[in-house]
Coordinates of C-alpha atoms (C1' of nucleotides) in Angstrom, one line a residue:
Chain A
M48 CA 0.0 0.0 0.0
Q49 CA 1.4 3.4 -1.0
Y50 CA 1.0 6.3 1.3
H51 CA 3.8 8.7 0.7
D52 CA 1.5 11.0 -1.2
N53 CA -1.1 11.2 1.6
S54 CA -0.6 14.3 3.7
L55 CA -2.5 13.0 6.6
I56 CA -0.3 9.9 6.8
N57 CA 2.7 12.0 6.1
S58 CA 2.2 14.3 9.1
R59 CA 2.0 11.2 11.3
L60 CA 5.1 9.7 9.8
I61 CA 6.9 12.9 10.5
K62 CA 5.8 12.7 14.2
L63 CA 6.8 9.1 14.3
N64 CA 10.3 10.0 13.1
K65 CA 10.6 12.8 15.6
L66 CA 9.8 10.3 18.4
L67 CA 12.5 7.9 17.0
E68 CA 15.0 10.7 16.8
L69 CA 14.4 11.5 20.4
G70 CA 15.2 7.9 21.3
I71 CA 11.6 7.0 22.2
D72 CA 10.3 3.6 21.3
P73 CA 6.8 4.2 19.9
Y74 CA 6.0 0.5 19.9
P75 CA 7.1 -0.8 23.3
A76 CA 6.6 -4.5 23.9
R77 CA 4.7 -4.3 27.1
F78 CA 2.9 -2.0 29.5
K79 CA 1.4 -2.7 32.9
R80 CA -1.9 -1.2 33.7
S81 CA -3.2 -1.1 37.3
S82 CA -6.7 -2.0 35.9
D83 CA -9.0 -1.3 33.1
I84 CA -10.7 2.1 32.9
Y85 CA -14.1 1.0 34.1
T86 CA -12.7 -0.6 37.2
A87 CA -10.6 2.5 38.0
I88 CA -13.6 4.8 37.6
D89 CA -15.8 2.5 39.6
K90 CA -13.3 2.3 42.4
F91 CA -12.9 6.1 42.4
S92 CA -16.7 6.7 42.5
S93 CA -17.4 4.3 45.3
N94 CA -14.6 5.7 47.5
E95 CA -15.1 9.3 46.5
I96 CA -14.8 11.9 49.2
D97 CA -15.8 15.5 48.7
D98 CA -12.3 16.8 48.4
S99 CA -11.7 17.3 44.7
E100 CA -8.9 19.8 45.3
N101 CA -6.8 17.1 47.0
L102 CA -5.3 14.9 44.3
N103 CA -3.9 12.5 46.8
N104 CA -7.2 11.3 48.2
T105 CA -7.1 8.3 45.9
D106 CA -4.4 5.8 45.0
K107 CA -2.4 6.3 41.9
V108 CA -3.7 4.4 38.9
T109 CA -2.1 3.4 35.6
L110 CA -4.5 3.2 32.6
A111 CA -4.0 2.7 28.9
G112 CA -6.1 3.0 25.8
R113 CA -6.6 4.4 22.4
I114 CA -6.7 8.2 22.0
M115 CA -10.2 9.1 20.9
A116 CA -10.0 12.9 21.2
I117 CA -7.5 15.6 22.0
R118 CA -8.5 19.0 23.4
S119 CA -5.5 21.3 23.6
M120 CA -5.6 24.3 25.9
G121 CA -2.0 25.6 25.6
K122 CA -0.3 24.4 28.7
A123 CA -2.9 21.8 29.4
K124 CA -4.2 19.0 27.2
F125 CA -7.3 16.9 27.7
I126 CA -7.0 13.5 26.0
D127 CA -9.8 11.0 25.9
I128 CA -8.5 7.4 26.0
R129 CA -10.6 4.4 25.5
D130 CA -10.1 0.7 26.3
F131 CA -12.7 -2.0 25.8
S132 CA -14.3 -1.3 29.2
E133 CA -14.8 2.5 29.2
T134 CA -13.5 5.9 28.1
I135 CA -11.7 8.3 30.4
Q136 CA -10.4 11.8 30.1
V137 CA -6.8 12.4 30.9
L138 CA -5.5 15.8 31.9
F139 CA -1.9 16.6 31.2
R140 CA -0.5 19.9 32.5
A141 CA 2.8 21.5 31.5
N142 CA 3.9 22.2 35.1
V143 CA 3.3 18.6 36.0
L144 CA 4.9 16.9 33.0
E145 CA 7.6 19.5 32.6
E146 CA 9.8 18.7 29.6
T147 CA 7.8 15.6 28.5
F148 CA 4.8 17.9 28.0
G149 CA 6.2 18.8 24.6
L150 CA 6.0 15.1 23.5
L151 CA 2.2 15.3 23.5
E152 CA 2.6 17.3 20.3
H153 CA 3.5 14.1 18.6
L154 CA 0.4 12.2 19.6
D155 CA -2.7 11.8 17.3
I156 CA -6.2 10.5 17.6
G157 CA -5.9 6.7 17.2
D158 CA -2.5 6.3 19.0
F159 CA -2.3 4.2 22.1
I160 CA -0.9 5.6 25.3
G161 CA -0.6 4.6 29.0
A162 CA -0.9 7.2 31.7
T163 CA -0.3 7.3 35.5
G164 CA -1.8 9.6 38.0
H165 CA -4.7 10.3 40.4
I166 CA -8.3 10.3 39.4
M167 CA -10.2 13.5 40.2
R168 CA -13.1 15.5 39.1
T169 CA -12.9 18.7 37.1
R170 CA -14.8 21.9 37.9
T171 CA -17.7 20.6 35.7
G172 CA -17.7 17.3 37.5
Q173 CA -16.0 15.2 34.8
I174 CA -14.1 12.2 36.2
T175 CA -10.6 12.7 34.9
L176 CA -7.2 11.1 35.3
H177 CA -4.8 13.8 36.3
G178 CA -1.7 12.5 34.5
D179 CA 1.8 12.6 36.1
E180 CA 3.5 10.8 33.3
F181 CA 2.6 9.0 30.1
T182 CA 4.0 6.4 27.8
I183 CA 3.4 6.0 24.0
L184 CA 2.3 2.5 23.4
C185 CA 1.6 2.6 19.7
K186 CA 1.9 5.4 17.2
G187 CA -0.7 5.0 14.4
I188 CA 0.1 6.4 11.0
R189 CA -3.4 6.2 9.4
P190 CA -6.2 8.6 10.4
L191 CA -9.4 7.2 12.0
P192 CA -12.9 7.9 10.8
E193 CA -14.4 11.1 12.1
K194 CA -16.0 10.6 15.6
F195 CA -19.1 12.7 15.2
H196 CA -20.7 11.2 12.1
G197 CA -19.0 7.9 12.6
L198 CA -18.4 5.5 9.7
K199 CA -21.4 4.9 7.5
D200 CA -20.2 3.6 4.2
T201 CA -21.5 0.0 4.3
E202 CA -18.8 -1.4 2.1
T203 CA -16.0 0.0 4.3
R204 CA -17.8 -1.1 7.4
Y205 CA -18.0 -4.7 6.3
R206 CA -14.6 -4.9 4.6
Q207 CA -12.7 -3.1 7.3
R208 CA -14.8 -4.1 10.3
Y209 CA -12.0 -2.9 12.6
L210 CA -12.8 0.7 11.5
D211 CA -16.5 0.0 12.1
L212 CA -15.8 -1.2 15.6
I213 CA -13.6 1.8 16.4
A214 CA -16.1 4.3 15.0
N215 CA -19.5 2.8 15.9
E216 CA -20.1 1.7 19.5
D217 CA -23.3 -0.1 18.8
V218 CA -21.4 -2.5 16.6
I219 CA -19.3 -3.5 19.5
K220 CA -22.6 -4.0 21.4
T221 CA -24.0 -6.2 18.7
F222 CA -21.0 -8.5 18.6
T223 CA -20.7 -8.6 22.3
N224 CA -24.2 -9.8 22.3
R225 CA -23.5 -12.3 19.7
S226 CA -20.8 -13.7 21.9
K227 CA -23.3 -13.8 24.8
I228 CA -25.8 -15.6 22.7
L229 CA -23.3 -18.3 21.7
N230 CA -22.3 -18.7 25.4
G231 CA -26.0 -18.8 26.3
I232 CA -26.7 -21.6 23.9
R233 CA -23.8 -23.6 25.2
E234 CA -25.0 -23.0 28.8
F235 CA -28.5 -24.0 27.9
L236 CA -27.5 -27.2 26.2
N237 CA -24.8 -28.2 28.6
G238 CA -27.3 -27.7 31.4
R239 CA -29.6 -30.2 29.8
G240 CA -26.9 -32.8 29.5
F241 CA -25.8 -32.2 25.9
M242 CA -22.1 -32.6 25.0
E243 CA -20.5 -30.4 22.4
V244 CA -18.6 -32.2 19.6
E245 CA -16.7 -31.3 16.5
T246 CA -17.2 -33.1 13.2
P247 CA -15.4 -32.8 9.9
V248 CA -15.6 -29.7 7.8
L249 CA -13.9 -31.4 4.8
V250 CA -16.1 -34.2 3.6
A251 CA -16.2 -36.7 0.7
T252 CA -20.0 -36.6 0.5
P253 CA -21.8 -33.2 1.0
A254 CA -25.0 -34.6 2.6
G255 CA -27.5 -33.7 5.2
A256 CA -29.3 -30.8 3.6
H257 CA -30.6 -29.5 0.3
A258 CA -27.8 -27.2 -0.9
K259 CA -25.0 -26.9 -3.4
P260 CA -21.6 -27.5 -1.8
F261 CA -18.2 -25.7 -2.3
V262 CA -15.7 -28.0 -3.9
T263 CA -12.1 -28.3 -3.0
F264 CA -9.2 -30.8 -3.5
H265 CA -6.9 -32.7 -1.3
N266 CA -3.5 -32.9 -3.1
S267 CA -1.8 -35.8 -1.4
L268 CA -4.9 -37.9 -1.2
D269 CA -5.6 -37.0 -4.8
E270 CA -9.3 -36.6 -3.9
T271 CA -12.1 -34.1 -4.5
L272 CA -13.5 -32.9 -1.2
Y273 CA -16.4 -30.7 -0.3
L274 CA -17.0 -28.2 2.5
R275 CA -19.8 -29.5 4.6
I276 CA -23.4 -28.2 4.1
A277 CA -24.6 -29.6 7.4
T278 CA -23.4 -31.6 10.4
E279 CA -26.4 -33.9 10.6
L280 CA -25.0 -37.2 9.3
Y281 CA -21.9 -37.1 11.5
L282 CA -23.8 -36.1 14.6
K283 CA -26.2 -39.0 14.1
R284 CA -23.3 -41.3 13.7
L285 CA -22.3 -40.2 17.2
I286 CA -25.8 -41.0 18.5
V287 CA -25.3 -44.5 17.0
G288 CA -22.0 -44.6 18.8
G289 CA -23.7 -44.1 22.1
F290 CA -23.6 -40.4 23.0
D291 CA -27.2 -39.7 24.0
K292 CA -27.2 -35.9 23.6
V293 CA -24.8 -34.1 21.3
Y294 CA -24.5 -30.8 19.6
E295 CA -22.2 -28.9 17.4
I296 CA -22.0 -25.1 16.8
G297 CA -20.1 -24.9 13.6
R298 CA -19.6 -23.2 10.3
V299 CA -21.3 -24.7 7.3
F300 CA -20.9 -23.6 3.7
R301 CA -23.6 -23.4 1.0
N302 CA -22.8 -22.3 -2.5
E303 CA -25.7 -20.0 -3.1
G304 CA -26.5 -16.3 -3.5
I305 CA -25.9 -13.6 -0.9
D306 CA -28.7 -11.4 0.4
Q307 CA -30.1 -10.0 3.6
D308 CA -30.5 -13.4 5.2
H309 CA -27.9 -15.5 3.4
N310 CA -24.2 -15.6 3.8
P311 CA -22.2 -18.4 2.0
E312 CA -20.7 -19.5 5.3
F313 CA -22.9 -19.4 8.3
T314 CA -23.0 -20.8 11.8
L315 CA -25.3 -23.7 12.4
L316 CA -26.3 -25.2 15.7
E317 CA -27.3 -28.8 15.4
S318 CA -28.4 -31.0 18.3
Y319 CA -29.5 -34.6 18.6
E320 CA -31.2 -35.9 21.6
S321 CA -31.9 -39.6 22.0
Y322 CA -35.4 -40.7 23.2
A323 CA -36.8 -37.3 22.2
D324 CA -39.1 -36.5 19.3
Y325 CA -39.9 -33.4 17.4
N326 CA -42.4 -32.3 20.0
D327 CA -39.7 -32.3 22.7
V328 CA -37.5 -30.3 20.3
M329 CA -40.2 -27.7 19.8
N330 CA -40.4 -27.2 23.5
M331 CA -36.7 -26.9 23.7
V332 CA -36.4 -24.4 20.9
E333 CA -39.1 -22.0 22.3
S334 CA -37.4 -22.2 25.7
L335 CA -34.0 -21.6 24.3
V336 CA -34.9 -18.6 22.2
S337 CA -37.0 -16.9 24.8
E338 CA -34.4 -17.4 27.5
L339 CA -31.7 -16.0 25.2
A340 CA -33.9 -13.0 24.5
I341 CA -34.2 -12.3 28.2
K342 CA -30.5 -12.9 28.8
I343 CA -29.6 -10.4 26.0
N344 CA -32.4 -7.8 26.2
G345 CA -33.9 -8.4 29.6
K346 CA -37.3 -9.3 28.0
A347 CA -38.8 -11.8 25.7
T348 CA -40.1 -9.3 23.2
I349 CA -38.1 -7.8 20.3
N350 CA -38.8 -5.0 17.8
W351 CA -37.6 -6.3 14.5
D352 CA -38.0 -4.2 11.3
G353 CA -41.0 -2.5 12.8
H354 CA -42.7 -5.6 14.1
D355 CA -43.3 -6.2 17.8
I356 CA -42.5 -9.9 18.2
D357 CA -43.2 -11.8 21.4
L358 CA -40.9 -14.8 21.8
T359 CA -42.7 -16.1 25.0
P360 CA -43.6 -19.8 24.8
P361 CA -45.7 -21.5 23.7
W362 CA -45.4 -20.7 20.0
K363 CA -48.1 -21.4 17.5
R364 CA -48.0 -24.8 15.9
L365 CA -49.6 -25.0 12.5
S366 CA -49.7 -27.9 10.1
L367 CA -47.9 -27.3 6.8
K368 CA -50.7 -28.8 4.8
E369 CA -53.3 -26.5 6.5
E370 CA -51.2 -23.4 6.2
I371 CA -50.6 -23.9 2.5
L372 CA -54.3 -24.6 2.0
N373 CA -55.3 -21.4 3.9
R374 CA -52.7 -19.2 2.3
S375 CA -52.6 -20.4 -1.3
G376 CA -55.8 -22.4 -1.6
I377 CA -53.7 -25.5 -2.7
D378 CA -54.6 -28.8 -1.1
L379 CA -51.4 -30.7 -1.5
D380 CA -53.2 -34.0 -1.4
D381 CA -55.2 -33.1 -4.5
Y382 CA -51.9 -32.8 -6.5
P383 CA -49.9 -35.9 -5.6
D384 CA -47.5 -35.9 -8.5
D385 CA -45.0 -33.5 -9.9
L386 CA -46.9 -32.5 -13.1
S387 CA -50.3 -31.8 -11.4
L388 CA -48.7 -29.7 -8.7
T389 CA -46.6 -27.8 -11.3
N390 CA -49.7 -27.0 -13.3
K391 CA -51.6 -25.9 -10.2
A392 CA -48.8 -23.6 -9.2
K393 CA -48.5 -22.2 -12.7
S394 CA -52.2 -21.6 -12.7
L395 CA -51.7 -19.4 -9.7
G396 CA -49.2 -17.3 -11.6
M397 CA -46.0 -18.7 -9.9
D398 CA -42.9 -18.2 -12.0
I399 CA -41.7 -21.8 -12.4
G400 CA -40.6 -24.2 -15.2
D401 CA -42.8 -26.6 -17.1
L402 CA -42.1 -29.5 -14.8
E403 CA -40.6 -29.1 -11.3
N404 CA -40.1 -31.7 -8.7
R405 CA -42.7 -31.8 -5.9
G406 CA -40.4 -31.0 -3.0
R407 CA -39.0 -27.9 -4.7
L408 CA -42.5 -26.8 -5.6
I409 CA -43.8 -27.1 -2.1
D410 CA -40.8 -25.3 -0.9
K411 CA -41.6 -22.4 -3.3
I412 CA -45.2 -22.3 -2.3
L413 CA -44.2 -22.2 1.3
S414 CA -41.7 -19.3 0.8
Q415 CA -44.1 -17.4 -1.4
Y416 CA -47.5 -17.8 0.4
V417 CA -46.8 -18.9 4.0
E418 CA -43.4 -17.6 5.3
P419 CA -43.9 -13.9 4.8
N420 CA -47.0 -14.1 7.1
L421 CA -45.1 -15.9 9.9
I422 CA -44.0 -12.8 11.9
Q423 CA -44.8 -14.1 15.4
P424 CA -42.8 -17.2 16.3
T425 CA -44.5 -20.2 14.6
F426 CA -43.8 -23.8 14.2
I427 CA -44.9 -25.2 10.8
I428 CA -45.2 -28.9 11.4
D429 CA -45.5 -32.2 9.4
Y430 CA -43.8 -31.8 6.1
P431 CA -44.2 -34.0 3.0
E432 CA -41.9 -37.0 3.0
I433 CA -40.5 -36.2 -0.4
M434 CA -38.8 -33.0 0.9
S435 CA -37.6 -34.6 4.1
P436 CA -35.5 -37.7 3.4
L437 CA -34.0 -37.9 6.9
A438 CA -37.2 -37.6 8.9
K439 CA -39.4 -40.3 10.3
S440 CA -42.8 -40.8 8.7
H441 CA -45.8 -39.5 10.6
P442 CA -47.7 -42.4 12.1
Q443 CA -51.1 -40.9 11.2
K444 CA -50.5 -38.7 8.2
V445 CA -49.6 -40.8 5.2
G446 CA -47.0 -39.2 3.0
Y447 CA -45.9 -36.8 5.8
V448 CA -43.1 -36.8 8.3
E449 CA -42.6 -35.6 11.9
R450 CA -40.8 -32.5 11.0
F451 CA -41.1 -28.8 11.9
E452 CA -39.5 -25.5 10.8
A453 CA -39.6 -22.5 13.1
F454 CA -40.3 -19.1 11.6
I455 CA -39.9 -15.7 13.2
A456 CA -40.2 -12.4 11.3
G457 CA -40.8 -14.3 8.1
M458 CA -37.4 -16.0 8.4
E459 CA -36.8 -19.7 8.9
I460 CA -34.6 -20.0 11.9
A461 CA -34.8 -23.7 12.8
N462 CA -35.5 -27.1 11.2
S463 CA -36.1 -30.3 13.1
Y464 CA -37.5 -33.8 12.9
S465 CA -38.0 -37.0 14.7
E466 CA -35.0 -38.7 13.1
L467 CA -35.6 -41.5 10.7
N468 CA -33.9 -44.6 12.1
D469 CA -35.3 -47.3 9.9
P470 CA -32.2 -48.2 7.8
V471 CA -34.1 -49.9 5.0
I472 CA -36.4 -46.9 4.5
Q473 CA -33.5 -44.5 4.9
R474 CA -31.7 -46.2 2.1
K475 CA -34.8 -46.1 -0.1
R476 CA -35.3 -42.3 0.7
F477 CA -31.7 -41.6 -0.4
E478 CA -32.1 -43.6 -3.6
E479 CA -35.3 -41.6 -4.3
Q480 CA -33.4 -38.3 -3.8
E481 CA -30.6 -39.5 -6.1
E482 CA -33.2 -40.4 -8.8
I483 CA -35.0 -37.0 -8.5
R484 CA -31.7 -35.2 -8.7
E485 CA -30.7 -37.1 -11.9
M486 CA -34.1 -36.6 -13.4
Y487 CA -34.3 -32.9 -12.7
G488 CA -30.6 -32.0 -12.6
D489 CA -31.3 -30.5 -9.2
E490 CA -27.9 -30.1 -7.6
E491 CA -29.4 -29.1 -4.3
L492 CA -31.0 -32.4 -3.4
D493 CA -29.6 -34.5 -0.7
R494 CA -27.0 -37.1 -1.3
L495 CA -26.6 -40.7 -0.4
D496 CA -23.8 -41.3 2.2
E497 CA -23.0 -45.0 2.3
D498 CA -21.1 -44.9 5.5
F499 CA -24.0 -43.1 7.2
L500 CA -26.3 -45.9 6.1
V501 CA -23.9 -48.5 7.6
A502 CA -24.2 -46.6 10.9
M503 CA -28.0 -46.6 10.6
E504 CA -27.9 -50.3 9.9
L505 CA -26.3 -50.8 13.3
G506 CA -29.2 -49.1 14.9
M507 CA -29.9 -45.6 16.3
P508 CA -32.3 -45.0 19.1
P509 CA -35.3 -42.8 18.5
T510 CA -33.9 -39.3 18.3
G511 CA -35.1 -35.7 18.1
G512 CA -32.8 -33.6 15.9
L513 CA -32.5 -29.8 15.4
G514 CA -30.7 -27.4 13.1
M515 CA -30.8 -23.7 13.9
G516 CA -29.3 -20.8 12.0
I517 CA -27.4 -18.9 14.6
D518 CA -26.7 -15.8 12.5
R519 CA -30.5 -15.3 11.9
L520 CA -31.1 -15.9 15.6
V521 CA -28.6 -13.2 16.3
M522 CA -30.2 -10.9 13.8
L523 CA -33.5 -11.2 15.7
L524 CA -32.0 -10.8 19.2
V525 CA -29.9 -7.8 18.3
E526 CA -32.7 -6.4 16.1
Q527 CA -30.6 -6.2 12.9
V528 CA -32.3 -6.6 9.6
S529 CA -29.3 -7.7 7.6
I530 CA -27.3 -10.8 8.2
R531 CA -24.2 -8.7 7.5
D532 CA -24.8 -6.9 10.7
A533 CA -24.9 -10.2 12.6
I534 CA -21.7 -11.7 11.1
I535 CA -18.6 -9.8 12.0
F536 CA -16.8 -10.4 8.6
P537 CA -19.6 -11.0 6.1
H538 CA -18.6 -12.3 2.8
M539 CA -17.8 -9.6 0.2
R540 CA -16.7 -10.0 -3.4
S541 CA -12.9 -9.7 -3.7
Q542 CA -11.6 -6.3 -4.7
K543 CA -9.6 -6.5 -8.0
Chain B
rG246 C1' -29.6 -13.5 -13.7
rG247 C1' -33.1 -8.7 -14.2
rG248 C1' -34.4 -3.7 -12.5
rC249 C1' -33.4 0.7 -9.6
rC250 C1' -30.0 3.6 -6.6
rG251 C1' -25.0 4.9 -5.1
rU252 C1' -19.4 5.7 -5.7
rU253 C1' -16.7 13.6 -5.0
rA254 C1' -10.9 15.3 0.6
rG255 C1' -9.1 10.7 5.9
rC256 C1' -14.7 10.6 7.6
rU257 C1' -19.9 12.6 6.8
rC258 C1' -22.0 15.0 2.8
rA259 C1' -23.3 19.3 -0.9
rG260 C1' -22.2 20.3 -5.9
rA261 C1' -29.9 23.9 -10.9
rU262 C1' -29.6 24.4 -16.6
rG263 C1' -22.3 21.1 -18.9
rG264 C1' -18.1 26.6 -17.8
rU265 C1' -11.5 27.3 -12.7
rA266 C1' -14.2 21.4 -7.2
rG267 C1' -17.2 23.0 -1.7
rA268 C1' -18.8 22.6 3.7
rG269 C1' -18.4 20.3 8.8
rC270 C1' -15.2 17.2 11.4
rA271 C1' -10.1 15.4 10.9
rC272 C1' -5.3 17.6 9.5
rC273 C1' -1.4 21.8 9.3
rU274 C1' 0.4 27.0 11.6
rG275 C1' -0.4 30.3 15.8
rA276 C1' -3.0 31.7 20.8
rC277 C1' -5.0 29.6 25.3
rU278 C1' -3.3 25.5 32.5
rU279 C1' -10.2 22.4 34.3
rU280 C1' -11.7 21.6 28.4
rU281 C1' -15.3 18.1 26.7
rA282 C1' -18.6 18.0 19.1
rA283 C1' -13.4 23.2 23.6
rU284 C1' -12.8 28.1 21.6
rC285 C1' -10.4 32.0 18.5
rA286 C1' -7.2 33.5 13.9
rG287 C1' -5.2 31.5 9.4
rG288 C1' -4.4 27.2 5.7
rG289 C1' -8.1 23.1 1.1
rU290 C1' -4.9 18.6 1.6
rG291 C1' -8.8 15.9 -4.5
rU292 C1' -6.8 10.3 -10.2
rC293 C1' -14.8 13.4 -8.6
rG294 C1' -14.8 4.4 -8.7
rU295 C1' -12.8 3.0 -13.7
rG296 C1' -12.3 2.7 -19.3
rG297 C1' -14.2 4.8 -23.6
rG298 C1' -17.5 8.5 -26.2
rU299 C1' -20.1 13.4 -27.2
rU300 C1' -18.5 18.6 -26.6
rC301 C1' -14.5 24.4 -27.5
rG302 C1' -15.2 22.5 -22.5
rA303 C1' -17.6 16.7 -18.5
rG304 C1' -18.1 15.6 -11.3
rC305 C1' -22.6 16.5 -14.3
rC306 C1' -24.7 13.9 -20.8
rC307 C1' -24.0 8.7 -23.5
rC308 C1' -21.9 3.5 -23.5
rG309 C1' -19.0 -0.4 -21.1
rC310 C1' -16.8 -2.3 -16.6
rA311 C1' -15.8 -2.7 -11.2
rC312 C1' -17.6 -2.5 -6.2
rG313 C1' -21.7 -1.7 -2.9
rG314 C1' -27.0 -1.3 -1.4
rC315 C1' -32.3 -2.2 -2.2
rC316 C1' -36.1 -4.8 -4.9
rC317 C1' -37.4 -9.0 -8.1
rA318 C1' -36.2 -14.1 -9.8

RNA sequence: GGGCCGUUAGCUCAGAUGGUAGAGCACCUGACUUUUAAUCAGGGUGUCGUGGGUUCGAGCCCCGCACGGCCCA
């Protein structure tokens, strides 16, 4: 990167050289603080006695942080420094610092300094570190975004998230909350006896979901590999292996478009609980989400994109067949084959090809007619078998499986079923998917994983499984409308 | 993939009808020992995303491209 022609960088480089000429190391290896800024202020406030003129009424503290503002008053300078905990104003006075006061001239907004002194209050009551000495901890040579208007340019915010974090405090809040959500999920599941595991990201068969995979290659094995699109089949292998309750919070990769609620890599929670069914999982999901909301926001309601959404259990549970009938007028059972359903959908004006497979059609009908209406948390239950090859058939509803998807704010946030554990039917379902894929050239259909079938053949207990998109959950809980504001480095096209 | 909008100083933005590129903050020079979006005086620091075209003349008009955003598929 060239910067010799940039005057703002130039003036900082000149200051840097001045410091070096004076024998000052602008990048010292270490610095000992007495505490973070928040702790120091907290301690000062709680011990404060009404004697602001006496600087020795508190212990000396040593604080450090990034310079966020400099207000120069001639022989006094006010410098705001910020660490992760808090911001504090530091007052440096010429008669206190003596000859080192001049060095302050070489500081800029964005530099890191450490300062030692007593905490006091100014005339206006501002808590201030009255600095006796200071140390330059890092001289920055590139200017920061302006403090008042912040950094707004979305492209810069996402590509250079560090600038976004420095300039926009609410972004720090968002990602702090994201971290709390992840912790909260782990506490919730661990508390219920689940064990966290890690399964392969590089896989020979990209199975367990309807999605196009990313392809890669292992040189020394001379083998094409894929980035996983789900963790399902490995986690169920672990249920076969005897773990009763497992979960994984991991990145999965789907080779699809990017929009407000899709990022090509995203964080997926999958959990599998032996001797549970999809009803148990529904109960778990609504408890988990509402408890997280309370943990993050102190209440179970959110305001998302203008909607007031109440996450308090129980959530509505509506059958897929009924909802599609109510919203689109289509009774799926009247159109049992691909062609008749294609024709029906076309007659409603849906933009589809001459012949589409039934699973894909139902998915489109669902997205177009049902999902946008599901603002309050809703479980849509009992999906057609043809679009759910890994789910157990419903004992009463022929052609349907025990599956649900959870929707909030029109977004799918979870997918779950009573896991299919009949190895003969499981093989048949996979073969069916393979046939449909070949017939329709639909690259997104699920794939047959032979080793997974071997595991099923050994026997898996009845199991309730769950997949939950964590980025979308974060979007809801931090009330952000774009997935890019819930992922700290969202995917962006490379710059040429 | 299609449509619309955007890209101007480090940041946030303004630039009717085509006629020497502007503001606030930041930055530079000076004043100021309790300021706090400090203040006061002075200074504009630019490949107007990019490549073509039209024109005496393009930030502005036309075409292509890149990147971003929104909507649609």
